[in-house]
Each structure stands twice: as structure tokens, then as C-alpha cells.
XYZ file of N, CA and C in Angstrom:
699
model
N 36.038 47.286 42.641
C 35.839 45.832 42.497
C 34.976 45.269 43.660
N 34.002 46.188 44.235
C 33.148 45.731 45.297
C 32.186 44.703 44.836
N 31.517 44.122 45.815
C 30.531 42.925 45.433
C 29.333 43.217 46.378
N 28.186 42.981 45.766
C 26.874 43.042 46.552
C 26.060 41.833 46.210
N 25.462 41.278 47.142
C 24.480 40.246 47.053
C 23.160 40.759 47.585
N 22.147 40.698 46.836
C 20.809 41.204 47.261
C 19.687 40.319 46.945
N 18.806 40.133 47.971
C 17.606 39.273 47.822
C 16.371 40.199 47.978
N 15.690 40.345 46.895
C 14.517 41.208 46.902
C 13.231 40.379 47.121
N 12.505 40.745 48.090
C 11.215 40.058 48.421
C 10.100 40.598 47.524
N 9.995 41.914 47.564
C 8.957 42.662 46.848
C 9.312 44.146 46.851
N 8.537 44.974 46.226
C 8.924 46.365 46.209
C 9.012 46.919 47.585
N 10.106 47.562 47.858
C 10.374 48.122 49.160
C 10.902 47.178 50.186
N 11.167 45.922 49.843
C 11.653 44.919 50.741
C 12.710 44.148 50.237
N 13.941 44.241 50.831
C 15.084 43.552 50.387
C 16.155 43.343 51.461
N 16.998 42.374 51.331
C 18.071 42.192 52.141
C 19.391 42.102 51.364
N 20.463 42.589 51.956
C 21.717 42.644 51.135
C 22.953 42.498 51.989
N 24.000 42.073 51.342
C 25.308 41.907 51.831
C 26.215 42.613 50.843
N 26.989 43.636 51.301
C 27.837 44.358 50.418
C 29.292 44.341 51.001
N 30.293 44.007 50.108
C 31.608 43.956 50.476
C 32.398 45.082 49.778
N 33.101 45.886 50.512
C 33.766 47.094 49.992
C 35.260 46.849 49.761
N 35.711 47.078 48.509
C 37.095 47.007 48.128
C 37.573 48.392 47.913
N 38.707 48.721 48.586
C 39.255 50.038 48.350
C 40.821 49.967 48.739
N 41.535 51.032 48.254
C 42.947 51.100 48.619
C 43.018 51.274 50.178
N 43.699 50.330 50.849
C 43.798 50.479 52.310
C 44.436 51.777 52.776
N 45.146 52.494 51.962
C 45.708 53.765 52.331
C 44.789 54.881 52.260
N 43.573 54.636 51.597
C 42.605 55.697 51.526
C 41.615 55.640 52.791
N 41.757 56.637 53.598
C 41.048 56.561 54.935
C 39.587 56.779 54.728
N 38.800 56.105 55.713
C 37.385 56.152 55.606
C 36.856 56.107 57.017
N 35.581 56.393 57.184
C 34.939 56.296 58.496
C 33.701 55.405 58.474
N 33.567 54.604 59.559
C 32.475 53.639 59.613
C 31.041 54.366 59.590
N 30.044 53.571 59.561
C 28.727 54.087 59.497
C 28.468 55.157 60.522
N 27.984 56.294 60.058
C 27.689 57.464 60.878
C 26.962 58.552 60.177
N 26.395 59.508 60.984
C 25.723 60.715 60.266
C 26.765 61.784 59.982
N 27.510 61.535 59.042
C 28.680 62.420 58.726
C 28.308 63.726 57.940
N 27.111 63.894 57.490
C 26.706 65.026 56.640
C 25.452 65.708 57.229
N 25.479 66.125 58.494
C 24.266 66.661 59.175
C 23.686 67.835 58.425
N 24.548 68.697 57.888
C 24.010 69.920 57.190
C 23.386 69.647 55.823
N 24.162 68.940 54.999
C 23.712 68.749 53.674
C 22.717 67.647 53.554
N 22.883 66.543 54.339
C 22.096 65.380 54.123
C 21.623 64.882 55.598
N 20.734 65.712 56.130
C 20.207 65.422 57.497
C 19.518 64.110 57.528
N 19.821 63.308 58.613
C 19.153 62.077 58.702
C 19.826 60.920 57.929
N 20.872 61.174 57.057
C 21.470 60.183 56.282
C 22.655 59.648 57.042
N 22.825 58.295 57.030
C 23.871 57.665 57.657
C 24.628 56.866 56.583
N 26.067 56.844 56.713
C 26.713 56.198 55.695
C 28.196 55.851 56.077
N 28.844 55.219 55.133
C 30.342 54.973 55.272
C 31.018 55.971 54.447
N 31.827 56.849 55.143
C 32.386 58.059 54.486
C 33.869 57.826 54.016
N 34.122 58.339 52.819
C 35.416 58.430 52.309
C 36.000 59.748 52.664
N 37.079 59.770 53.507
C 37.540 61.037 54.038
C 38.126 61.870 52.993
N 38.700 61.290 51.987
C 39.494 62.131 50.937
C 38.496 62.961 50.139
N 37.440 62.419 49.653
C 36.522 63.231 48.827
C 35.207 63.561 49.598
N 34.935 63.014 50.731
C 33.897 63.458 51.599
C 32.549 62.770 51.295
N 32.503 61.961 50.199
C 31.271 61.205 49.854
C 31.137 59.898 50.621
N 30.320 59.087 50.006
C 30.007 57.763 50.726
C 30.172 56.655 49.658
N 30.363 55.469 50.278
C 30.351 54.182 49.571
C 28.954 53.571 49.675
N 28.468 53.544 50.867
C 27.095 53.097 51.199
C 26.387 54.127 52.016
N 25.145 54.385 51.768
C 24.442 55.360 52.494
C 22.958 54.923 52.738
N 22.337 55.268 53.832
C 20.993 54.910 54.129
C 20.209 56.166 54.689
N 18.974 56.184 54.340
C 18.081 57.192 54.915
C 16.966 56.360 55.620
N 17.117 56.117 56.927
C 16.164 55.292 57.671
C 14.683 55.816 57.591
N 14.558 57.125 57.683
C 13.192 57.744 57.705
C 12.392 57.460 56.493
N 13.148 57.421 55.312
C 12.507 57.089 53.962
C 12.713 55.762 53.509
N 13.416 54.950 54.351
C 13.729 53.478 53.998
C 14.368 53.394 52.569
N 15.433 54.197 52.445
C 16.143 54.158 51.156
C 17.636 53.676 51.515
N 18.169 53.000 50.613
C 19.578 52.539 50.618
C 20.170 52.656 49.350
N 21.467 52.957 49.295
C 22.280 52.997 48.039
C 23.616 52.557 48.257
N 24.245 51.788 47.361
C 25.623 51.399 47.489
C 26.325 51.536 46.103
N 27.515 51.977 46.154
C 28.337 52.355 44.942
C 29.381 51.358 44.626
N 29.314 50.960 43.375
C 30.342 49.978 42.770
C 30.989 50.641 41.592
N 32.262 50.561 41.455
C 32.994 51.053 40.277
C 32.700 50.184 39.032
N 32.776 50.817 37.918
C 32.575 50.158 36.683
C 33.540 50.757 35.660
N 34.029 49.980 34.726
C 35.039 50.537 33.794
C 34.345 51.429 32.864
N 35.194 52.493 32.374
C 34.729 53.320 31.396
C 34.998 52.733 29.952
N 34.076 52.943 28.946
C 34.291 52.447 27.649
C 35.117 53.469 26.867
N 35.268 54.754 27.378
C 36.138 55.675 26.766
C 36.728 56.545 27.863
N 37.978 57.069 27.549
C 38.660 57.851 28.593
C 38.032 59.272 28.771
N 37.908 59.704 30.060
C 37.509 61.026 30.151
C 38.726 61.984 30.161
N 38.572 63.261 29.719
C 39.598 64.135 29.642
C 40.172 64.315 31.115
N 41.556 64.441 31.170
C 42.134 64.560 32.512
C 41.656 65.718 33.361
N 41.366 65.413 34.574
C 40.892 66.497 35.445
C 39.436 66.856 35.338
N 38.648 66.188 34.583
C 37.256 66.521 34.332
C 36.301 65.681 35.273
N 36.735 64.539 35.754
C 35.816 63.637 36.451
C 35.674 64.205 37.847
N 34.413 64.162 38.351
C 34.141 64.535 39.718
C 33.915 63.246 40.493
N 33.971 63.337 41.778
C 33.839 62.156 42.677
C 32.519 61.468 42.558
N 32.493 60.111 42.541
C 31.283 59.424 42.547
C 30.643 59.293 43.948
N 31.330 59.697 45.021
C 30.827 59.543 46.338
C 29.537 60.285 46.702
N 29.233 61.299 45.854
C 27.915 61.999 46.093
C 26.762 61.169 45.650
N 26.933 60.148 44.815
C 25.799 59.386 44.271
C 24.951 58.705 45.327
N 25.538 57.910 46.291
C 24.731 57.286 47.254
C 23.973 58.318 48.137
N 24.624 59.467 48.529
C 24.037 60.479 49.319
C 22.805 61.134 48.607
N 23.027 61.406 47.357
C 21.873 62.038 46.592
C 20.745 60.982 46.340
N 21.133 59.734 46.172
C 20.144 58.705 45.873
C 19.256 58.515 47.099
N 19.758 58.363 48.230
C 18.925 58.195 49.393
C 18.171 59.414 49.849
N 18.515 60.535 49.237
C 17.725 61.754 49.407
C 16.682 61.948 48.348
N 16.575 60.914 47.513
C 15.533 60.911 46.438
C 15.947 61.379 45.102
N 17.283 61.520 44.848
C 17.753 62.139 43.610
C 18.741 61.118 42.947
N 18.260 60.439 41.931
C 19.061 59.516 41.201
C 19.829 60.203 40.087
N 20.928 59.656 39.610
C 21.709 60.309 38.548
C 20.921 60.366 37.262
N 21.088 61.400 36.488
C 20.408 61.681 35.189
C 21.404 62.233 34.271
N 21.067 62.198 32.997
C 21.934 62.828 31.922
C 23.187 62.081 31.680
N 24.271 62.926 31.683
C 25.521 62.413 31.305
C 26.492 62.812 32.501
N 26.578 61.995 33.513
C 27.344 62.430 34.674
C 28.850 62.525 34.264
N 29.474 63.623 34.921
C 30.849 63.852 34.619
C 31.738 63.045 35.625
N 31.579 61.718 35.456
C 32.178 60.793 36.420
C 32.622 59.584 35.742
N 33.622 58.915 36.368
C 34.017 57.620 35.866
C 32.871 56.642 36.041
N 32.995 55.481 35.465
C 31.940 54.536 35.364
C 31.479 53.927 36.730
N 30.186 53.716 36.910
C 29.668 53.097 38.155
C 28.451 52.247 37.947
N 28.259 51.414 38.991
C 26.952 50.788 39.159
C 26.408 51.365 40.529
N 25.307 51.899 40.527
C 24.665 52.398 41.792
C 23.378 51.551 42.051
N 23.517 50.758 43.087
C 22.363 49.893 43.470
C 21.614 50.759 44.480
N 20.253 50.866 44.098
C 19.282 51.646 44.877
C 18.091 50.770 45.427
N 17.899 50.906 46.603
C 16.691 50.216 47.278
C 15.894 51.221 47.895
N 14.502 51.183 47.501
C 13.643 52.275 48.163
C 12.231 51.705 48.085
N 11.327 52.497 48.532
C 9.870 52.155 48.692
C 9.318 51.646 47.309
N 9.781 52.169 46.179
C 9.220 51.754 44.903
C 9.871 50.480 44.351
N 10.910 50.020 44.943
C 11.572 48.757 44.533
C 13.102 49.054 44.421
N 13.826 48.077 43.861
C 15.276 48.091 43.750
C 15.682 48.122 42.352
N 16.799 48.788 42.043
C 17.299 48.928 40.691
C 18.757 49.177 40.725
N 19.492 48.981 39.551
C 20.851 49.346 39.333
C 20.869 50.387 38.281
N 21.513 51.495 38.642
C 21.783 52.624 37.645
C 23.237 52.509 37.221
N 23.430 52.210 36.000
C 24.814 51.979 35.422
C 25.238 53.075 34.551
N 26.519 53.463 34.600
C 27.169 54.508 33.760
C 28.491 53.980 33.396
N 28.810 53.982 32.050
C 30.038 53.464 31.492
C 30.798 54.609 30.823
N 30.369 55.879 31.095
C 31.114 57.005 30.422
C 30.482 57.463 29.135
N 29.457 56.653 28.715
C 28.710 56.930 27.417
C 27.289 56.882 27.650
N 26.759 55.919 28.317
C 25.305 55.570 28.370
C 24.959 55.393 29.849
N 23.904 56.052 30.263
C 23.332 55.764 31.614
C 22.050 54.964 31.406
N 22.040 53.809 32.115
C 20.816 52.993 31.982
C 20.428 52.439 33.274
N 19.233 51.871 33.291
C 18.586 51.265 34.475
C 18.277 49.836 34.373
N 18.517 49.048 35.338
C 18.201 47.631 35.410
C 17.364 47.309 36.669
N 16.044 47.011 36.519
C 15.354 46.668 37.682
C 15.898 45.372 38.287
N 15.823 45.353 39.612
C 16.213 44.074 40.339
C 14.864 43.465 40.804
N 14.547 42.421 40.075
C 13.206 41.714 40.311
C 13.439 40.796 41.512
N 12.211 40.363 42.073
C 12.251 39.471 43.180
C 13.178 38.285 42.922
N 13.891 37.826 43.944
C 14.929 36.736 43.885
C 16.244 37.249 44.370
N 17.280 36.380 44.330
C 18.607 36.652 44.855
C 19.480 37.009 43.668
N 20.292 37.997 43.842
C 21.076 38.546 42.719
C 22.445 39.049 43.242
N 23.377 39.299 42.228
C 24.684 39.543 42.557
C 25.257 40.536 41.592
N 26.011 41.466 41.981
C 26.606 42.502 41.097
C 27.974 42.757 41.607
N 28.871 43.132 40.638
C 30.198 43.577 41.035
C 30.533 44.767 40.032
N 31.576 44.604 39.160
C 32.086 45.683 38.341
C 31.424 45.712 36.890
N 30.479 44.743 36.725
C 29.836 44.683 35.417
C 28.232 44.624 35.653
N 27.611 43.785 34.804
C 26.136 43.868 34.867
C 25.609 43.026 36.052
N 24.383 43.163 36.306
C 23.669 42.315 37.331
C 23.665 40.836 36.953
N 24.060 40.003 37.875
C 24.099 38.557 37.592
C 24.857 38.190 36.392
N 25.937 38.876 36.143
C 26.796 38.620 34.929
C 27.674 37.382 35.136
N 27.413 36.352 34.426
C 28.149 35.067 34.694
C 29.535 35.091 34.041
N 29.836 36.244 33.375
C 31.218 36.322 32.900
C 32.157 36.888 34.103
N 31.561 37.320 35.138
C 32.312 37.690 36.407
C 32.526 36.444 37.190
N 33.720 36.017 37.361
C 33.952 34.726 38.007
C 33.418 34.544 39.417
N 33.428 35.648 40.254
C 32.836 35.455 41.585
C 31.323 35.221 41.561
N 30.682 35.921 40.569
C 29.253 35.655 40.448
C 28.952 34.319 39.854
N 29.703 33.785 38.941
C 29.461 32.495 38.403
C 29.636 31.436 39.507
N 30.625 31.694 40.440
C 31.031 30.741 41.428
C 30.037 30.795 42.637
N 29.501 31.912 43.005
C 28.882 32.058 44.341
C 27.411 32.395 44.244
N 27.005 32.938 43.182
C 25.492 33.349 43.131
C 24.627 32.019 43.264
N 24.908 30.848 42.584
C 24.183 29.746 42.906
C 24.180 29.278 44.367
N 25.319 29.515 45.025
C 25.365 29.172 46.529
C 24.490 29.954 47.246
N 24.459 31.275 47.052
C 23.479 32.202 47.778
C 22.087 31.917 47.516
N 21.799 31.589 46.159
C 20.457 31.240 45.864
C 19.977 29.960 46.556
N 20.905 29.021 46.708
C 20.580 27.731 47.413
C 20.105 27.907 48.759
N 20.469 28.989 49.464
C 20.087 29.283 50.775
C 18.562 29.576 50.927
N 18.018 29.919 49.763
C 16.476 30.181 49.809
C 16.239 31.701 50.103
N 14.980 32.109 49.950
C 14.628 33.527 50.113
C 15.094 33.915 51.546
N 15.711 35.186 51.547
C 16.204 35.637 52.832
C 15.119 36.049 53.800
N 13.992 36.544 53.220
C 12.894 37.017 54.074
C 12.208 35.888 54.743
N 12.392 34.624 54.340
C 11.930 33.457 55.055
C 12.714 32.925 56.070
N 13.925 33.468 56.172
C 14.870 32.870 57.317
C 14.924 33.906 58.408
N 14.848 33.421 59.654
C 14.907 34.236 60.810
C 16.377 34.715 60.993
N 17.352 34.090 60.474
C 18.789 34.420 60.663
C 19.494 34.492 59.356
N 18.883 35.140 58.336
C 19.545 35.108 57.002
C 20.906 35.674 56.960
N 21.139 36.726 57.834
C 22.402 37.476 57.857
C 23.493 36.535 58.294
N 23.206 35.776 59.299
C 24.252 34.802 59.735
C 24.595 33.720 58.632
N 23.496 33.230 57.946
C 23.702 32.304 56.830
C 24.566 32.858 55.759
N 24.178 34.079 55.410
C 24.957 34.842 54.257
C 26.395 35.019 54.679
N 26.625 35.514 55.901
C 27.951 35.809 56.386
C 28.761 34.544 56.420
N 28.128 33.435 56.876
C 28.870 32.172 56.921
C 29.291 31.720 55.489
N 28.502 32.008 54.547
C 28.844 31.634 53.152
C 29.964 32.579 52.671
N 29.910 33.900 53.018
C 30.988 34.810 52.737
C 32.267 34.243 53.264
N 32.154 33.812 54.512
C 33.402 33.177 55.142
C 33.891 32.036 54.453
N 32.995 31.132 53.914
C 33.398 29.950 53.233
C 34.106 30.368 51.898
N 33.544 31.487 51.259
C 34.268 31.908 50.046
C 35.595 32.476 50.316
N 35.850 32.894 51.537
C 37.203 33.417 51.891
C 38.254 32.316 51.979
N 37.854 31.094 51.896
C 38.871 29.965 51.793
C 39.632 29.979 50.526
N 39.015 30.663 49.484
C 39.801 30.884 48.249
C 40.880 31.920 48.572
N 42.035 31.783 47.794
C 43.088 32.828 47.985
C 42.451 34.160 47.481
N 42.811 35.218 48.216
C 42.120 36.457 47.903
C 42.440 37.036 46.513
N 43.550 36.579 45.871
C 43.811 36.959 44.613
C 43.137 36.119 43.527
N 42.503 35.103 43.953
C 41.764 34.200 42.943
C 40.589 35.050 42.429
N 40.318 35.090 41.103
C 39.300 35.875 40.576
C 37.905 35.507 40.938
N 37.735 34.335 41.558
C 36.437 33.894 42.018
C 36.207 34.283 43.520
N 37.234 34.923 44.079
C 37.036 35.367 45.496
C 36.152 36.542 45.655
N 35.376 36.556 46.757
C 34.575 37.774 47.051
C 35.352 38.642 48.091
N 36.085 38.024 48.988
C 37.060 38.804 49.870
C 38.394 38.765 49.084
N 38.719 39.962 48.575
C 39.670 40.068 47.401
C 40.940 40.868 47.731
N 41.896 40.531 46.945
C 43.177 41.330 46.794
C 43.288 41.556 45.345
N 43.045 42.760 44.940
C 42.961 43.087 43.440
C 44.287 43.516 42.923
N 45.313 43.515 43.667
C 46.647 43.929 43.213
C 47.166 43.154 42.118
N 47.012 41.800 42.058
C 47.534 40.968 40.958
C 46.749 41.269 39.690
N 45.526 41.856 39.859
C 44.691 42.272 38.677
C 44.895 43.663 38.206
N 45.933 44.276 38.817
C 46.219 45.684 38.345
C 45.580 46.788 39.081
N 45.024 46.490 40.235
C 44.340 47.550 41.055
C 44.915 47.567 42.413
N 44.931 48.749 43.168
C 45.470 48.739 44.499
C 44.491 48.346 45.546
N 43.331 48.025 45.199
C 42.184 47.766 46.091
C 42.204 46.348 46.792
N 41.728 46.317 48.033
C 41.550 45.066 48.717
C 40.201 45.205 49.543
N 39.707 44.034 49.839
C 38.454 44.014 50.620
C 38.807 44.536 52.035
N 37.956 45.498 52.500
C 38.237 46.150 53.815
C 37.091 45.922 54.840
N 35.858 45.729 54.288
C 34.724 45.668 55.233
C 33.602 45.039 54.505
N 32.596 44.607 55.205
C 31.268 44.271 54.710
C 30.161 44.932 55.546
N 28.949 44.987 54.929
C 27.881 45.561 55.502
C 26.581 44.696 55.228
N 25.648 44.496 56.203
C 24.446 43.759 55.968
C 23.326 44.686 56.232
N 22.300 44.625 55.551
C 21.162 45.519 55.681
C 19.841 44.807 55.381
N 18.845 45.286 56.020
C 17.461 44.867 55.801
C 16.611 46.156 55.553
N 15.839 46.130 54.450
C 15.000 47.261 54.135
C 13.586 46.672 53.978
N 12.647 47.088 54.703
C 11.187 46.709 54.480
C 10.368 47.946 54.601
N 9.062 47.864 54.244
C 8.198 49.086 54.454
C 8.113 49.555 55.854
N 8.497 48.720 56.822
C 8.373 49.123 58.273
C 9.693 49.616 58.860
N 10.912 49.193 58.278
C 12.076 49.523 59.023
C 13.288 49.386 58.013
N 14.430 50.068 58.416
C 15.690 49.872 57.761
C 16.707 49.667 58.815
N 17.476 48.577 58.747
C 18.508 48.257 59.571
C 19.791 47.948 58.811
N 20.962 48.430 59.266
C 22.186 48.231 58.635
C 23.286 48.168 59.674
N 24.297 47.340 59.415
C 25.482 47.249 60.350
C 26.706 47.039 59.389
N 27.855 47.402 59.857
C 29.049 47.223 59.074
C 30.143 46.573 59.973
N 30.917 45.771 59.323
C 31.943 44.988 60.043
C 33.307 45.181 59.275
N 34.304 45.684 60.040
C 35.650 45.815 59.404
C 36.383 44.532 59.491
N 37.021 44.171 58.315
C 37.808 42.910 58.360
C 39.082 43.105 59.241
N 39.598 42.026 59.826
C 40.758 42.248 60.743
C 42.054 42.734 60.060
N 42.111 42.498 58.783
C 43.159 43.134 57.977
C 42.712 43.132 56.485
N 43.218 43.933 55.613
C 42.822 43.947 54.215
C 42.903 42.602 53.561
N 41.748 42.201 52.898
C 41.709 41.012 52.112
C 41.877 39.693 52.952
N 41.615 39.828 54.285
C 41.653 38.669 55.138
C 40.413 38.509 55.933
N 39.761 37.341 55.969
C 38.612 37.129 56.759
C 38.819 36.974 58.165
N 40.003 36.328 58.524
C 40.327 36.189 59.856
C 41.782 36.748 60.118
N 42.106 37.024 61.227
C 43.433 37.608 61.661
C 44.532 36.561 61.351
């Protein structure tokens, strides 16, 4: 139930804010070069249990990828699904998913020199959605899907801030709006900082990351929330 807001300026130039929802009991590591042998130069937020990443960046190649879960349209046979955590690591190494992944559903947001896109898998069909210039939002369904309450509620607010590339302090402005959204109860389906347990999932918002990708540089930082599903202590 993660959430990403992205503002695309042009091919190879984008700013984004990503909020991670996960089971608080599932241990993870903050941004770091956790895969020096297999993915040299890649930095990411690591899931300790499966060893993959939620968000990964390759600064040398100015690539970024972030993983969001998506519902399956049909059940996979028990024990056949492999971890989705390899997807961001492979993506920033220049290898996007193809064919029929033996994985549960996902939205993989990719930012790179050629542009930005979402690769979506629902257990049956793998498809690609270009992310055109402008401000967009994605969660567990399609890009800018107004049937997702948090997108319907907050995408107009982020768009009202104007193009991120034209602001000297866009990250502060976006983070302030994220904080304003946290005035909603975390179990409210419009909330971005979320507690998904009332909706049948064990996940809660644990952290957020902000990133800038341009042809000249890639910068990213992550911030852990003071406690799950809470903006302030």
C-alpha cells in the first residue's frame, strides 16, 4: 500500500516523494550499498528477510526504481512466487521485468535517462505506462487512478504546488504537504501516512524518501517516521 508522488520535467529529469508501507515487524535497513558483489554502485533500502530492495538507485547511471505492491487478478500456486525485491535492483542495473514474472502483483516505477515509466504486473499481464511530464501519483493500482481515495484527495494538492523543477525548495514544500495529509487519521483511506490494518493488511507507513534525478546528478535521502503510521512522536 505504498504511495509515490512524482513530477517529471523531461526525459531523465524527475523529482519524487515515496512513502513505504510495510509490516513493522519485518526488519529493514536504511539507504546503503548493501549489495556490493552483485550490484556494485547500487544504493537502496534493503529488506532483511528476502535481501531485496524497496527503493534502489544507481547514481552513476542516474537510475531510480521503487516497488509498490499490486493485487493479483488470480491466485498463484502456493510456494511458487519469488520475492519482488530483486526488481528495483535489476531495474537500476538496466534490466526491467519481461515475460511472465513468477511474482505477486506489482507496480515498478522506473526513472532513467530515457524517461520515466511504470511497469505493472497483475499476475496475468505485464504492461508499461509512460509517465509523461507533469505531477503524478501512484499507489496499489494505476497511475493517477482517481478510484484510489488518497490519489483523488491529494494529487490536486501536489499539482497546485506547481512544477517541482521550478522550485528551489520543492522537497520542503512536498514534505510539508505530506505532513498536512497526516492530519487525517492513519486508517482513513484518503491518508498517505497509513495504518492499513483496518483494511485487512498488517502494513503501516514506516518511512519516506525524496529524490531528484537529472541528467547531471541523482540525489536521494530517506527519513524514518518516529513510529509506524505517525508523522510526529
